[in-house]
PDB file of C-alpha atoms and ligand atoms in Angstrom:
ATOM      1  CA  MET A 561      25.767  -5.608  12.566  1.00 67.00           C
ATOM      2  CA  ALA A 562      25.149  -2.891  15.162  1.00 82.00           C
ATOM      3  CA  ILE A 563      24.417   0.576  13.787  1.00 91.00           C
ATOM      4  CA  GLN A 564      24.755   3.678  15.974  1.00 95.00           C
ATOM      5  CA  PHE A 565      21.761   5.981  16.215  1.00 98.00           C
ATOM      6  CA  THR A 566      20.965   9.203  18.070  1.00 98.00           C
ATOM      7  CA  LYS A 567      17.508  10.179  19.227  1.00 98.00           C
ATOM      8  CA  TYR A 568      16.488  13.865  18.830  1.00 98.00           C
ATOM      9  CA  HIS A 569      13.282  15.803  19.113  1.00 98.00           C
ATOM     10  CA  GLY A 570      12.061  19.187  17.948  1.00 97.00           C
ATOM     11  CA  LEU A 571       9.278  20.292  20.321  1.00 97.00           C
ATOM     12  CA  GLY A 572       8.382  16.661  20.959  1.00 98.00           C
ATOM     13  CA  ASN A 573       8.312  15.681  17.255  1.00 97.00           C
ATOM     14  CA  ASP A 574      10.876  12.892  17.656  1.00 98.00           C
ATOM     15  CA  PHE A 575      13.317  11.247  15.282  1.00 98.00           C
ATOM     16  CA  ILE A 576      15.959   8.534  15.088  1.00 98.00           C
ATOM     17  CA  LEU A 577      19.040  10.025  13.372  1.00 98.00           C
ATOM     18  CA  VAL A 578      21.437   7.746  11.492  1.00 98.00           C
ATOM     19  CA  ASP A 579      24.927   8.634  10.189  1.00 98.00           C
ATOM     20  CA  ASN A 580      24.640   7.544   6.548  1.00 97.00           C
ATOM     21  CA  ARG A 581      27.453   9.718   5.160  1.00 97.00           C
ATOM     22  CA  HIS A 582      29.382   6.754   3.716  1.00 96.00           C
ATOM     23  CA  GLN A 583      26.663   5.755   1.274  1.00 96.00           C
ATOM     24  CA  SER A 584      24.124   7.606  -0.923  1.00 96.00           C
ATOM     25  CA  ASP A 585      21.142   5.301  -0.176  1.00 96.00           C
ATOM     26  CA  PRO A 586      19.591   4.878   3.283  1.00 97.00           C
ATOM     27  CA  ILE A 587      21.164   1.912   5.075  1.00 95.00           C
ATOM     28  CA  LEU A 588      17.777   0.908   6.503  1.00 96.00           C
ATOM     29  CA  SER A 589      14.596  -0.136   4.690  1.00 96.00           C
ATOM     30  CA  PRO A 590      11.124   1.415   5.132  1.00 97.00           C
ATOM     31  CA  GLU A 591      10.164  -1.839   6.935  1.00 96.00           C
ATOM     32  CA  ALA A 592      13.011  -1.277   9.414  1.00 96.00           C
ATOM     33  CA  ALA A 593      11.757   2.291   9.910  1.00 97.00           C
ATOM     34  CA  ILE A 594       8.306   0.991  10.850  1.00 97.00           C
ATOM     35  CA  GLN A 595       9.779  -1.368  13.411  1.00 96.00           C
ATOM     36  CA  TYR A 596      12.292   1.071  14.962  1.00 96.00           C
ATOM     37  CA  CYS A 597       9.691   3.878  15.145  1.00 98.00           C
ATOM     38  CA  ASP A 598       7.248   1.625  17.022  1.00 97.00           C
ATOM     39  CA  ARG A 599       6.910   2.887  20.614  1.00 97.00           C
ATOM     40  CA  HIS A 600       6.479  -0.616  22.057  1.00 97.00           C
ATOM     41  CA  PHE A 601       8.457  -2.953  19.818  1.00 94.00           C
ATOM     42  CA  GLY A 602      11.170  -0.474  18.812  1.00 95.00           C
ATOM     43  CA  ILE A 603      12.857   2.756  19.911  1.00 97.00           C
ATOM     44  CA  GLY A 604       9.824   4.979  19.376  1.00 98.00           C
ATOM     45  CA  ALA A 605       9.802   7.949  16.992  1.00 98.00           C
ATOM     46  CA  ASP A 606       7.676   9.860  14.505  1.00 98.00           C
ATOM     47  CA  GLY A 607      10.261   9.158  11.813  1.00 98.00           C
ATOM     48  CA  ILE A 608      13.799   8.052  10.985  1.00 98.00           C
ATOM     49  CA  ILE A 609      16.241  10.452   9.328  1.00 98.00           C
ATOM     50  CA  PHE A 610      19.410   9.676   7.387  1.00 98.00           C
ATOM     51  CA  ALA A 611      22.370  12.079   7.016  1.00 98.00           C
ATOM     52  CA  LEU A 612      23.638  11.258   3.507  1.00 98.00           C
ATOM     53  CA  PRO A 613      26.422  12.733   1.340  1.00 98.00           C
ATOM     54  CA  GLY A 614      25.631  16.091  -0.348  1.00 97.00           C
ATOM     55  CA  GLN A 615      24.272  16.450  -3.890  1.00 94.00           C
ATOM     56  CA  ASN A 616      24.117  19.414  -6.321  1.00 87.00           C
ATOM     57  CA  GLY A 617      26.597  21.419  -4.232  1.00 91.00           C
ATOM     58  CA  SER A 618      24.789  20.899  -0.921  1.00 96.00           C
ATOM     59  CA  ALA A 619      26.780  19.931   2.199  1.00 94.00           C
ATOM     60  CA  TYR A 620      24.552  16.929   3.026  1.00 98.00           C
ATOM     61  CA  THR A 621      21.400  15.172   1.897  1.00 98.00           C
ATOM     62  CA  MET A 622      18.441  14.368   4.171  1.00 98.00           C
ATOM     63  CA  ARG A 623      16.120  11.432   3.595  1.00 98.00           C
ATOM     64  CA  ILE A 624      13.317  10.580   5.997  1.00 98.00           C
ATOM     65  CA  PHE A 625      10.857   7.740   6.465  1.00 98.00           C
ATOM     66  CA  ASN A 626       7.649   8.374   8.417  1.00 98.00           C
ATOM     67  CA  SER A 627       6.704   5.911  11.172  1.00 98.00           C
ATOM     68  CA  ASP A 628       4.466   4.076   8.650  1.00 98.00           C
ATOM     69  CA  GLY A 629       7.423   3.597   6.258  1.00 98.00           C
ATOM     70  CA  SER A 630       6.282   6.200   3.698  1.00 98.00           C
ATOM     71  CA  GLU A 631       8.828   8.769   2.514  1.00 98.00           C
ATOM     72  CA  PRO A 632       7.976  12.494   2.744  1.00 97.00           C
ATOM     73  CA  GLU A 633       9.771  15.100   0.648  1.00 96.00           C
ATOM     74  CA  MET A 634      10.592  17.350   3.586  1.00 96.00           C
ATOM     75  CA  CYS A 635      10.483  17.606   7.362  1.00 97.00           C
ATOM     76  CA  GLY A 636      10.864  20.938   9.158  1.00 97.00           C
ATOM     77  CA  ASN A 637      11.432  19.744  12.722  1.00 97.00           C
ATOM     78  CA  GLY A 638      13.551  16.921  11.373  1.00 98.00           C
ATOM     79  CA  ILE A 639      15.922  19.222   9.505  1.00 98.00           C
ATOM     80  CA  ARG A 640      16.592  21.206  12.705  1.00 98.00           C
ATOM     81  CA  CYS A 641      17.458  17.884  14.390  1.00 98.00           C
ATOM     82  CA  LEU A 642      19.628  16.941  11.406  1.00 98.00           C
ATOM     83  CA  ALA A 643      21.577  20.223  11.663  1.00 98.00           C
ATOM     84  CA  GLN A 644      22.338  19.527  15.350  1.00 98.00           C
ATOM     85  CA  PHE A 645      23.248  15.923  14.545  1.00 98.00           C
ATOM     86  CA  ILE A 646      25.667  16.941  11.773  1.00 98.00           C
ATOM     87  CA  ALA A 647      27.283  19.591  13.987  1.00 98.00           C
ATOM     88  CA  ALA A 648      27.783  16.938  16.695  1.00 98.00           C
ATOM     89  CA  LEU A 649      29.342  14.504  14.186  1.00 98.00           C
ATOM     90  CA  GLU A 650      31.661  17.205  12.831  1.00 98.00           C
ATOM     91  CA  THR A 651      32.580  18.278  16.378  1.00 98.00           C
ATOM     92  CA  ALA A 652      33.423  14.673  17.333  1.00 98.00           C
ATOM     93  CA  GLU A 653      35.698  14.563  14.266  1.00 97.00           C
ATOM     94  CA  GLY A 654      37.514  17.766  15.302  1.00 98.00           C
ATOM     95  CA  ASN A 655      35.704  20.023  12.805  1.00 97.00           C
ATOM     96  CA  ALA A 656      33.373  21.889  15.140  1.00 97.00           C
ATOM     97  CA  PRO A 657      31.459  24.539  13.160  1.00 97.00           C
ATOM     98  CA  THR A 658      31.876  28.175  14.210  1.00 98.00           C
ATOM     99  CA  LEU A 659      28.417  29.501  15.081  1.00 97.00           C
ATOM    100  CA  PRO A 660      26.314  30.802  13.494  1.00 98.00           C
ATOM    101  CA  HIS A 661      26.759  28.144  10.812  1.00 98.00           C
ATOM    102  CA  SER A 662      24.556  27.260   7.815  1.00 98.00           C
ATOM    103  CA  TYR A 663      24.256  23.845   6.170  1.00 98.00           C
ATOM    104  CA  PRO A 664      22.603  23.744   2.722  1.00 97.00           C
ATOM    105  CA  ILE A 665      20.809  20.368   2.754  1.00 98.00           C
ATOM    106  CA  HIS A 666      19.541  18.564  -0.328  1.00 98.00           C
ATOM    107  CA  THR A 667      16.031  17.118   0.224  1.00 97.00           C
ATOM    108  CA  LEU A 668      13.395  15.623  -2.072  1.00 96.00           C
ATOM    109  CA  GLY A 669      11.642  19.001  -1.612  1.00 94.00           C
ATOM    110  CA  GLY A 670      14.638  21.064  -2.835  1.00 94.00           C
ATOM    111  CA  THR A 671      17.635  22.612  -1.065  1.00 95.00           C
ATOM    112  CA  ILE A 672      16.749  23.717   2.475  1.00 97.00           C
ATOM    113  CA  THR A 673      19.200  25.641   4.669  1.00 98.00           C
ATOM    114  CA  PRO A 674      19.217  25.391   8.471  1.00 98.00           C
ATOM    115  CA  THR A 675      21.430  27.833  10.400  1.00 98.00           C
ATOM    116  CA  LEU A 676      22.634  26.924  13.886  1.00 98.00           C
ATOM    117  CA  GLN A 677      22.481  30.098  15.967  1.00 97.00           C
ATOM    118  CA  GLY A 678      24.738  30.524  18.970  1.00 91.00           C
ATOM    119  CA  ASP A 679      21.835  30.202  21.439  1.00 95.00           C
ATOM    120  CA  GLY A 680      20.677  26.665  20.639  1.00 93.00           C
ATOM    121  CA  GLN A 681      17.923  27.851  18.301  1.00 98.00           C
ATOM    122  CA  ILE A 682      17.980  26.853  14.647  1.00 98.00           C
ATOM    123  CA  THR A 683      16.592  29.080  11.899  1.00 98.00           C
ATOM    124  CA  VAL A 684      15.673  27.255   8.725  1.00 98.00           C
ATOM    125  CA  ASP A 685      15.273  28.830   5.299  1.00 98.00           C
ATOM    126  CA  MET A 686      12.396  26.589   4.245  1.00 97.00           C
ATOM    127  CA  GLY A 687      12.298  27.898   0.670  1.00 97.00           C
ATOM    128  CA  GLU A 688       9.231  29.004  -1.237  1.00 97.00           C
ATOM    129  CA  PRO A 689       5.712  27.811  -0.464  1.00 98.00           C
ATOM    130  CA  HIS A 690       3.881  26.383  -3.485  1.00 98.00           C
ATOM    131  CA  LEU A 691       0.216  27.179  -3.871  1.00 98.00           C
ATOM    132  CA  ILE A 692      -1.035  25.958  -7.248  1.00 98.00           C
ATOM    133  CA  ALA A 693      -3.368  22.953  -6.899  1.00 97.00           C
ATOM    134  CA  GLU A 694      -1.298  20.548  -8.980  1.00 96.00           C
ATOM    135  CA  GLU A 695       1.871  21.437  -7.021  1.00 97.00           C
ATOM    136  CA  ILE A 696       0.209  20.464  -3.694  1.00 97.00           C
ATOM    137  CA  PRO A 697      -1.124  18.088  -5.212  1.00 98.00           C
ATOM    138  CA  THR A 698      -4.882  18.380  -4.927  1.00 98.00           C
ATOM    139  CA  THR A 699      -7.751  17.991  -7.366  1.00 97.00           C
ATOM    140  CA  LEU A 700      -9.825  20.644  -5.523  1.00 97.00           C
ATOM    141  CA  THR A 701      -9.388  23.078  -8.429  1.00 95.00           C
ATOM    142  CA  ALA A 702      -7.746  22.697 -11.818  1.00 89.00           C
ATOM    143  CA  ASN A 703      -4.901  25.184 -12.198  1.00 88.00           C
ATOM    144  CA  ASP A 704      -5.358  27.668  -9.399  1.00 97.00           C
ATOM    145  CA  LYS A 705      -4.655  28.289  -5.720  1.00 98.00           C
ATOM    146  CA  VAL A 706      -6.846  26.656  -3.082  1.00 98.00           C
ATOM    147  CA  ILE A 707      -7.650  29.458  -0.629  1.00 98.00           C
ATOM    148  CA  ALA A 708     -10.691  29.126   1.650  1.00 98.00           C
ATOM    149  CA  GLN A 709     -12.318  26.511  -0.594  1.00 97.00           C
ATOM    150  CA  PRO A 710     -15.024  24.108   0.597  1.00 97.00           C
ATOM    151  CA  LEU A 711     -14.068  20.475   1.311  1.00 98.00           C
ATOM    152  CA  ASN A 712     -16.476  17.811   2.547  1.00 98.00           C
ATOM    153  CA  VAL A 713     -15.072  15.591   5.298  1.00 98.00           C
ATOM    154  CA  ALA A 714     -17.069  13.523   7.803  1.00 97.00           C
ATOM    155  CA  GLU A 715     -20.376  14.939   6.542  1.00 97.00           C
ATOM    156  CA  GLN A 716     -19.303  18.526   7.212  1.00 97.00           C
ATOM    157  CA  THR A 717     -18.131  21.270   4.891  1.00 98.00           C
ATOM    158  CA  TRP A 718     -14.777  22.724   5.904  1.00 98.00           C
ATOM    159  CA  GLU A 719     -13.103  25.815   4.473  1.00 98.00           C
ATOM    160  CA  VAL A 720      -9.582  24.756   3.538  1.00 98.00           C
ATOM    161  CA  THR A 721      -6.406  26.377   2.221  1.00 98.00           C
ATOM    162  CA  CYS A 722      -3.704  24.181   0.681  1.00 98.00           C
ATOM    163  CA  VAL A 723       0.045  24.865   0.784  1.00 98.00           C
ATOM    164  CA  SER A 724       3.061  22.786  -0.202  1.00 98.00           C
ATOM    165  CA  MET A 725       6.277  23.293   1.792  1.00 98.00           C
ATOM    166  CA  GLY A 726       7.833  20.528  -0.311  1.00 97.00           C
ATOM    167  CA  ASN A 727       5.266  18.271   1.349  1.00 97.00           C
ATOM    168  CA  PRO A 728       1.483  18.767   1.142  1.00 98.00           C
ATOM    169  CA  HIS A 729      -0.643  20.552   3.771  1.00 98.00           C
ATOM    170  CA  CYS A 730      -4.356  21.304   4.160  1.00 98.00           C
ATOM    171  CA  ILE A 731      -5.204  24.066   6.672  1.00 98.00           C
ATOM    172  CA  THR A 732      -8.544  24.784   8.361  1.00 98.00           C
ATOM    173  CA  PHE A 733      -9.185  27.715  10.726  1.00 98.00           C
ATOM    174  CA  MET A 734     -11.526  27.432  13.704  1.00 98.00           C
ATOM    175  CA  ASP A 735     -12.390  29.138  16.984  1.00 98.00           C
ATOM    176  CA  ASP A 736     -11.242  26.411  19.365  1.00 98.00           C
ATOM    177  CA  VAL A 737      -8.637  23.841  18.302  1.00 98.00           C
ATOM    178  CA  ALA A 738      -8.860  22.094  21.673  1.00 97.00           C
ATOM    179  CA  ALA A 739     -12.381  20.952  20.732  1.00 97.00           C
ATOM    180  CA  ILE A 740     -11.454  19.250  17.437  1.00 97.00           C
ATOM    181  CA  ALA A 741     -11.837  15.449  17.218  1.00 97.00           C
ATOM    182  CA  LEU A 742      -8.335  15.032  15.811  1.00 98.00           C
ATOM    183  CA  GLU A 743      -8.093  11.221  15.914  1.00 98.00           C
ATOM    184  CA  GLN A 744     -11.391  10.875  14.045  1.00 98.00           C
ATOM    185  CA  LEU A 745     -11.027  13.678  11.508  1.00 98.00           C
ATOM    186  CA  GLY A 746      -7.283  13.497  10.830  1.00 98.00           C
ATOM    187  CA  PRO A 747      -7.299  10.189   8.931  1.00 98.00           C
ATOM    188  CA  GLN A 748     -10.340  11.258   6.901  1.00 98.00           C
ATOM    189  CA  PHE A 749      -8.579  14.426   5.704  1.00 98.00           C
ATOM    190  CA  ALA A 750      -5.300  12.553   5.121  1.00 97.00           C
ATOM    191  CA  ARG A 751      -6.948   9.956   2.875  1.00 96.00           C
ATOM    192  CA  HIS A 752      -9.524  12.231   1.186  1.00 98.00           C
ATOM    193  CA  GLY A 753      -9.859  11.584  -2.555  1.00 98.00           C
ATOM    194  CA  ALA A 754      -8.936  15.226  -3.344  1.00 98.00           C
ATOM    195  CA  PHE A 755      -5.327  14.535  -2.232  1.00 98.00           C
ATOM    196  CA  PRO A 756      -3.609  11.941  -4.452  1.00 98.00           C
ATOM    197  CA  GLN A 757      -0.392  11.942  -2.331  1.00 98.00           C
ATOM    198  CA  ARG A 758      -2.404  12.047   0.925  1.00 98.00           C
ATOM    199  CA  ILE A 759      -2.008  15.198   3.039  1.00 98.00           C
ATOM    200  CA  ASN A 760      -0.840  16.626   6.367  1.00 98.00           C
ATOM    201  CA  THR A 761      -3.744  18.380   8.087  1.00 98.00           C
ATOM    202  CA  GLU A 762      -3.476  21.429  10.372  1.00 98.00           C
ATOM    203  CA  PHE A 763      -6.283  22.849  12.512  1.00 98.00           C
ATOM    204  CA  ILE A 764      -5.546  26.461  13.443  1.00 98.00           C
ATOM    205  CA  GLU A 765      -6.942  28.899  15.986  1.00 98.00           C
ATOM    206  CA  VAL A 766      -6.016  32.548  15.407  1.00 98.00           C
ATOM    207  CA  VAL A 767      -5.380  34.003  18.859  1.00 98.00           C
ATOM    208  CA  SER A 768      -4.069  37.298  17.452  1.00 98.00           C
ATOM    209  CA  ARG A 769      -2.411  38.534  14.271  1.00 98.00           C
ATOM    210  CA  ASP A 770       0.962  37.316  15.550  1.00 98.00           C
ATOM    211  CA  TYR A 771      -0.070  34.207  17.524  1.00 98.00           C
ATOM    212  CA  LEU A 772      -1.607  31.014  16.141  1.00 98.00           C
ATOM    213  CA  LYS A 773      -2.438  27.760  17.938  1.00 98.00           C
ATOM    214  CA  MET A 774      -2.127  24.575  15.922  1.00 98.00           C
ATOM    215  CA  ARG A 775      -2.990  20.881  16.161  1.00 98.00           C
ATOM    216  CA  VAL A 776      -1.777  18.544  13.447  1.00 98.00           C
ATOM    217  CA  TRP A 777      -2.545  15.146  11.961  1.00 98.00           C
ATOM    218  CA  GLU A 778       0.473  14.074   9.923  1.00 98.00           C
ATOM    219  CA  ARG A 779       0.407  11.918   6.842  1.00 97.00           C
ATOM    220  CA  GLY A 780       2.215   8.729   7.744  1.00 96.00           C
ATOM    221  CA  ALA A 781       2.679   9.567  11.441  1.00 97.00           C
ATOM    222  CA  GLY A 782      -0.721  10.600  12.887  1.00 97.00           C
ATOM    223  CA  ALA A 783      -1.095  13.114  15.728  1.00 97.00           C
ATOM    224  CA  THR A 784       2.334  14.568  16.555  1.00 98.00           C
ATOM    225  CA  LEU A 785       3.408  17.156  19.118  1.00 97.00           C
ATOM    226  CA  ALA A 786       4.799  19.436  16.432  1.00 97.00           C
ATOM    227  CA  CYS A 787       5.200  19.786  12.670  1.00 97.00           C
ATOM    228  CA  GLY A 788       7.613  22.357  11.271  1.00 98.00           C
ATOM    229  CA  THR A 789       6.464  22.262   7.663  1.00 98.00           C
ATOM    230  CA  GLY A 790       2.879  22.377   8.985  1.00 98.00           C
ATOM    231  CA  ALA A 791       3.560  25.487  11.080  1.00 98.00           C
ATOM    232  CA  CYS A 792       5.073  27.188   8.002  1.00 98.00           C
ATOM    233  CA  ALA A 793       2.116  26.148   5.823  1.00 98.00           C
ATOM    234  CA  ALA A 794      -0.315  27.411   8.485  1.00 98.00           C
ATOM    235  CA  LEU A 795       1.319  30.860   8.662  1.00 98.00           C
ATOM    236  CA  VAL A 796       1.235  31.138   4.853  1.00 99.00           C
ATOM    237  CA  ALA A 797      -2.455  30.141   4.856  1.00 98.00           C
ATOM    238  CA  ALA A 798      -3.200  32.694   7.605  1.00 98.00           C
ATOM    239  CA  VAL A 799      -1.538  35.470   5.583  1.00 98.00           C
ATOM    240  CA  LEU A 800      -3.352  34.409   2.378  1.00 98.00           C
ATOM    241  CA  THR A 801      -6.716  34.585   4.173  1.00 98.00           C
ATOM    242  CA  GLY A 802      -5.927  37.920   5.873  1.00 98.00           C
ATOM    243  CA  LYS A 803      -5.883  36.448   9.378  1.00 98.00           C
ATOM    244  CA  SER A 804      -2.298  37.104  10.468  1.00 98.00           C
ATOM    245  CA  ASP A 805       0.797  39.200   9.923  1.00 98.00           C
ATOM    246  CA  ARG A 806       3.774  37.795   7.994  1.00 98.00           C
ATOM    247  CA  LYS A 807       5.576  36.944  11.221  1.00 98.00           C
ATOM    248  CA  ALA A 808       3.877  35.003  13.997  1.00 98.00           C
ATOM    249  CA  THR A 809       4.440  32.511  16.785  1.00 98.00           C
ATOM    250  CA  VAL A 810       2.791  29.169  16.088  1.00 98.00           C
ATOM    251  CA  GLU A 811       2.041  27.297  19.312  1.00 98.00           C
ATOM    252  CA  LEU A 812       2.065  23.517  18.901  1.00 98.00           C
ATOM    253  CA  PRO A 813       1.264  20.920  21.574  1.00 97.00           C
ATOM    254  CA  GLY A 814       5.074  20.530  22.074  1.00 98.00           C
ATOM    255  CA  GLY A 815       5.884  24.261  22.200  1.00 98.00           C
ATOM    256  CA  PRO A 816       6.276  27.364  20.022  1.00 98.00           C
ATOM    257  CA  LEU A 817       7.921  27.976  16.645  1.00 98.00           C
ATOM    258  CA  VAL A 818       8.453  31.444  15.170  1.00 98.00           C
ATOM    259  CA  ILE A 819       7.542  31.582  11.473  1.00 98.00           C
ATOM    260  CA  GLU A 820       8.066  34.400   8.988  1.00 98.00           C
ATOM    261  CA  TRP A 821       7.002  34.654   5.328  1.00 98.00           C
ATOM    262  CA  SER A 822       9.218  37.142   3.476  1.00 98.00           C
ATOM    263  CA  ALA A 823       7.608  40.224   1.877  1.00 98.00           C
ATOM    264  CA  ASP A 824       8.588  38.969  -1.621  1.00 98.00           C
ATOM    265  CA  ASN A 825       6.780  35.629  -0.941  1.00 97.00           C
ATOM    266  CA  ASN A 826       9.949  33.699  -1.876  1.00 97.00           C
ATOM    267  CA  ARG A 827      11.033  32.423   1.517  1.00 98.00           C
ATOM    268  CA  VAL A 828       9.588  31.062   4.743  1.00 98.00           C
ATOM    269  CA  TYR A 829      11.831  31.146   7.829  1.00 98.00           C
ATOM    270  CA  MET A 830      11.222  28.859  10.794  1.00 98.00           C
ATOM    271  CA  THR A 831      13.028  29.236  14.138  1.00 98.00           C
ATOM    272  CA  GLY A 832      12.924  26.683  16.932  1.00 98.00           C
ATOM    273  CA  PRO A 833      14.951  24.224  19.015  1.00 98.00           C
ATOM    274  CA  ALA A 834      16.211  20.662  18.503  1.00 98.00           C
ATOM    275  CA  GLU A 835      17.395  18.523  21.414  1.00 97.00           C
ATOM    276  CA  LYS A 836      19.537  15.409  21.626  1.00 98.00           C
ATOM    277  CA  VAL A 837      17.952  12.835  23.954  1.00 98.00           C
ATOM    278  CA  PHE A 838      20.030   9.655  23.801  1.00 98.00           C
ATOM    279  CA  VAL A 839      22.367   7.487  21.741  1.00 98.00           C
ATOM    280  CA  GLY A 840      22.179   3.744  21.201  1.00 97.00           C
ATOM    281  CA  GLN A 841      22.713   0.855  18.829  1.00 96.00           C
ATOM    282  CA  LEU A 842      20.218  -0.645  16.402  1.00 92.00           C
ATOM    283  CA  LEU A 843      20.093  -4.377  17.090  1.00 86.00           C
ATOM    284  CA  LEU A 844      16.979  -5.641  15.318  1.00 69.00           C
ATOM    285  CA  THR A 845      17.750  -7.645  12.212  1.00 63.00           C
ATOM    286  CA  LEU A 846      15.643  -6.661   9.237  1.00 63.00           C
TER     287      LEU A 846
HETATM  288  O1  ZDP B1873       4.759  15.001   4.828  1.00 51.41           O
HETATM  289  C1  ZDP B1873       4.739  14.080   5.666  1.00 51.41           C
HETATM  290  O2  ZDP B1873       4.450  12.910   5.324  1.00 51.41           O
HETATM  291  C2  ZDP B1873       5.081  14.407   7.107  1.00 51.41           C
HETATM  292  N1  ZDP B1873       4.622  13.371   7.995  1.00 51.41           N
HETATM  293  C3  ZDP B1873       6.564  14.562   7.170  1.00 51.41           C
HETATM  294  C4  ZDP B1873       7.067  15.001   8.502  1.00 51.41           C
HETATM  295  C5  ZDP B1873       6.835  16.493   8.725  1.00 51.41           C
HETATM  296  C6  ZDP B1873       7.345  16.945  10.064  1.00 51.41           C
HETATM  297  N2  ZDP B1873       6.462  16.738  11.128  1.00 51.41           N
HETATM  298  C7  ZDP B1873       7.779  18.401  10.048  1.00 51.41           C
HETATM  299  O3  ZDP B1873       8.177  18.882  11.111  1.00 51.41           O
HETATM  300  O4  ZDP B1873       7.768  19.060   9.024  1.00 51.41           O
HETATM  301  C8  ZDP B1873       8.490  16.176  10.452  1.00 51.41           C
END
């Protein structure tokens, strides 16, 4: 059976999008995700995303498998791609949305709402960041926030701040992110014993109070060109440690995202692009 797919990316963080609206479980297995995400034996992607029927009053549901087959709760770049994908499906069916248009999407990390602006940018209401250790989850403290706490990795002590954007993030600030040994350190953070669900790791350089530079090692996907939830978590961590304003540009290897944490702490907004690259058919049998 041939299944249609569409390839999208958000600042080079790339995904295979599958129309799964006819069924409430993903039509592909985590093993299939591993194979299709492979850049040599498959299509190549950081993850595979399914557009499923809505739940709890949401328009649609998003599920995602990382390139290693694990399932994250949320995906910031992915949900911008999903919004574009859904709009394209609706347009092909004669129901083109009038822009700006918002889609409340059910995810394992709660309801997240992307809004397609008229100019190709997508602003996502990413919901509330969670800061208490057990919500991350991390065992670094018992029942408190983890802000600028010491963590030993690779025989060094790092000062880390932990934030959940539905999925877990560990943020470290430094003078020069270009100098960080990402491939060596990333896996050691991701699999550190203090993080029972593993963790996404962001290394951040504060260029100014409204401009951060970020490199990321993602749980389940490794070094990626961009991470939307990571950029949101990094801005929250920068505000918590007094390093940035509530609105800043976060420059990733694949390009910039604009992130804002609302004054009441209840919402993080992320604005950035999502591009369609190609369509094709899944032919591997798994
Ligand atoms: O939490 C995880 O396991 C991440 N690898 C999920 C993907 C996050 C993503 N890069 C984003 O943009 O938020 C897609």
